[in-house]
Amino acid sequence: MAGTASVFTDFTDNTNYKSRNIGLLASWLFGRVNTGCILTDISTCGGSSLIPKSQPSPSGLFDLVIMAPEKDDEALATIQAEMRWLDENFSSTHKKIGFKFQNTECLDKRSIDTIIENFAHDKQIIIKCGFLNH
């Protein structure tokens, strides 16, 4: 089974439609996605995240999948990034990584600005994320 990254729009209800990232399903099935990660900081250039110690750290380029704060099963943005640093001993349960966004001229600045605003207004907000290894 193979999959490609694509978006499927479900028009079963004509008044309210939603997009789902179907292509991510194949990646989750084949273990190429780190789940259970928490975004801890973000800017227009990069950010940092906590990863459970049981998960492998991303290496090289990867896609950062940021989930919507109010719906952690809906992807808000997928951004290509590169790991810059790693703190393996951040806590007893998590390691922390720092990453830099790639191709910043192609980023959807509105999505990132929305996430930055969420962090600014509510310091206790938990935004889940995942890493799709290339």
CSV table of C-alpha atoms in Angstrom, one decimal:
chain,number,residue,atom,x,y,z
A,1,MET,CA,0.0,0.0,0.0
A,2,ALA,CA,1.4,3.4,-0.9
A,3,GLY,CA,0.0,6.9,-0.5
A,4,THR,CA,0.7,10.4,-1.7
A,5,ALA,CA,0.1,13.6,0.1
A,6,SER,CA,-3.2,15.0,-1.0
A,7,VAL,CA,-6.3,16.6,0.4
A,8,PHE,CA,-9.7,15.0,-0.1
A,9,THR,CA,-12.7,17.3,0.2
A,10,ASP,CA,-15.8,15.6,1.5
A,11,PHE,CA,-19.0,17.1,0.1
A,12,THR,CA,-21.5,14.8,1.8
A,13,ASP,CA,-23.2,17.8,3.4
A,14,ASN,CA,-23.5,20.7,0.9
A,15,THR,CA,-23.8,23.4,3.6
A,16,ASN,CA,-20.8,22.4,5.6
A,17,TYR,CA,-17.8,20.7,4.0
A,18,LYS,CA,-14.4,19.9,5.4
A,19,SER,CA,-11.0,18.9,4.1
A,20,ARG,CA,-9.1,15.9,5.4
A,21,ASN,CA,-5.5,14.9,4.8
A,22,ILE,CA,-5.9,11.4,3.4
A,23,GLY,CA,-2.3,11.1,2.3
A,24,LEU,CA,-1.1,11.2,5.9
A,25,LEU,CA,-2.9,8.0,6.6
A,26,ALA,CA,-0.4,5.9,4.6
A,27,SER,CA,2.4,7.6,6.4
A,28,TRP,CA,1.0,6.8,9.8
A,29,LEU,CA,0.4,3.2,8.8
A,30,PHE,CA,4.0,2.8,7.8
A,31,GLY,CA,5.4,4.4,10.9
A,32,ARG,CA,6.9,7.5,9.3
A,33,VAL,CA,5.0,9.9,11.5
A,34,ASN,CA,5.9,10.8,15.1
A,35,THR,CA,2.7,11.4,17.0
A,36,GLY,CA,2.1,12.6,20.5
A,37,CYS,CA,4.3,15.6,20.1
A,38,ILE,CA,3.6,19.1,21.5
A,39,LEU,CA,4.5,22.4,19.9
A,40,THR,CA,6.2,24.5,22.5
A,41,ASP,CA,7.3,27.6,20.5
A,42,ILE,CA,6.8,28.9,17.0
A,43,SER,CA,7.9,31.9,15.0
A,44,THR,CA,7.9,32.7,11.3
A,45,CYS,CA,11.4,31.1,11.0
A,46,GLY,CA,11.0,27.9,13.2
A,47,GLY,CA,10.2,26.7,16.6
A,48,SER,CA,10.5,23.9,19.1
A,49,SER,CA,8.6,20.8,20.1
A,50,LEU,CA,8.5,18.1,22.8
A,51,ILE,CA,8.7,14.5,21.5
A,52,PRO,CA,8.0,11.4,23.7
A,53,LYS,CA,11.3,9.6,24.4
A,54,SER,CA,9.8,6.5,22.9
A,55,GLN,CA,9.6,8.2,19.5
A,56,PRO,CA,12.6,8.5,17.2
A,57,SER,CA,13.9,12.0,16.6
A,58,PRO,CA,13.4,13.4,13.0
A,59,SER,CA,16.6,13.7,11.1
A,60,GLY,CA,17.4,15.9,8.1
A,61,LEU,CA,14.3,17.4,6.5
A,62,PHE,CA,10.8,16.5,7.7
A,63,ASP,CA,7.3,17.8,7.5
A,64,LEU,CA,5.9,19.4,10.6
A,65,VAL,CA,2.2,18.7,10.9
A,66,ILE,CA,0.5,21.2,13.2
A,67,MET,CA,-2.9,20.2,14.5
A,68,ALA,CA,-5.7,22.7,15.2
A,69,PRO,CA,-5.7,23.8,18.8
A,70,GLU,CA,-9.4,23.1,19.2
A,71,LYS,CA,-9.5,19.9,17.1
A,72,ASP,CA,-6.3,17.8,17.6
A,73,ASP,CA,-7.4,15.4,14.8
A,74,GLU,CA,-7.5,18.2,12.1
A,75,ALA,CA,-4.2,19.4,10.5
A,76,LEU,CA,-3.9,23.2,10.5
A,77,ALA,CA,-0.7,23.4,8.6
A,78,THR,CA,2.0,21.1,7.2
A,79,ILE,CA,5.4,22.9,6.9
A,80,GLN,CA,8.8,21.5,5.7
A,81,ALA,CA,11.4,21.9,8.4
A,82,GLU,CA,14.9,20.8,9.4
A,83,MET,CA,16.0,19.9,12.9
A,84,ARG,CA,18.6,22.4,14.3
A,85,TRP,CA,19.2,21.0,17.9
A,86,LEU,CA,18.1,18.2,20.2
A,87,ASP,CA,17.9,18.0,24.0
A,88,GLU,CA,17.6,14.3,24.7
A,89,ASN,CA,17.3,14.8,28.5
A,90,PHE,CA,14.7,17.6,28.6
A,91,SER,CA,12.5,15.6,31.0
A,92,SER,CA,12.1,12.0,32.1
A,93,THR,CA,9.3,11.5,29.5
A,94,HIS,CA,10.1,13.9,26.6
A,95,LYS,CA,13.0,15.2,24.6
A,96,LYS,CA,12.9,18.6,23.0
A,97,ILE,CA,13.9,19.6,19.5
A,98,GLY,CA,14.4,22.9,17.8
A,99,PHE,CA,13.7,23.3,14.1
A,100,LYS,CA,14.0,25.8,11.3
A,101,PHE,CA,11.5,26.2,8.5
A,102,GLN,CA,12.5,25.6,4.9
A,103,ASN,CA,11.2,27.6,2.0
A,104,THR,CA,9.8,30.3,4.2
A,105,GLU,CA,8.7,32.3,1.1
A,106,CYS,CA,6.2,29.5,0.4
A,107,LEU,CA,4.7,29.4,3.9
A,108,ASP,CA,1.1,30.3,4.7
A,109,LYS,CA,1.9,33.2,7.0
A,110,ARG,CA,-1.8,33.4,8.1
A,111,SER,CA,-1.7,29.9,9.6
A,112,ILE,CA,1.6,30.6,11.5
A,113,ASP,CA,0.3,34.0,12.7
A,114,THR,CA,-2.8,32.3,14.0
A,115,ILE,CA,-0.7,29.8,16.0
A,116,ILE,CA,1.5,32.6,17.3
A,117,GLU,CA,-1.6,34.5,18.4
A,118,ASN,CA,-2.9,31.4,20.2
A,119,PHE,CA,0.4,31.1,22.1
A,120,ALA,CA,0.4,34.8,22.9
A,121,HIS,CA,-3.2,34.8,24.3
A,122,ASP,CA,-3.1,31.6,26.2
A,123,LYS,CA,0.3,30.3,27.6
A,124,GLN,CA,-1.4,27.1,28.8
A,125,ILE,CA,-2.7,26.1,25.3
A,126,ILE,CA,-1.5,22.7,24.0
A,127,ILE,CA,-1.0,22.4,20.3
A,128,LYS,CA,-0.3,18.9,19.2
A,129,CYS,CA,2.0,18.2,16.2
A,130,GLY,CA,3.6,15.4,14.3
A,131,PHE,CA,6.7,14.8,12.3
A,132,LEU,CA,6.5,13.2,8.9
A,133,ASN,CA,10.0,11.9,8.1
A,134,HIS,CA,11.1,12.0,4.4
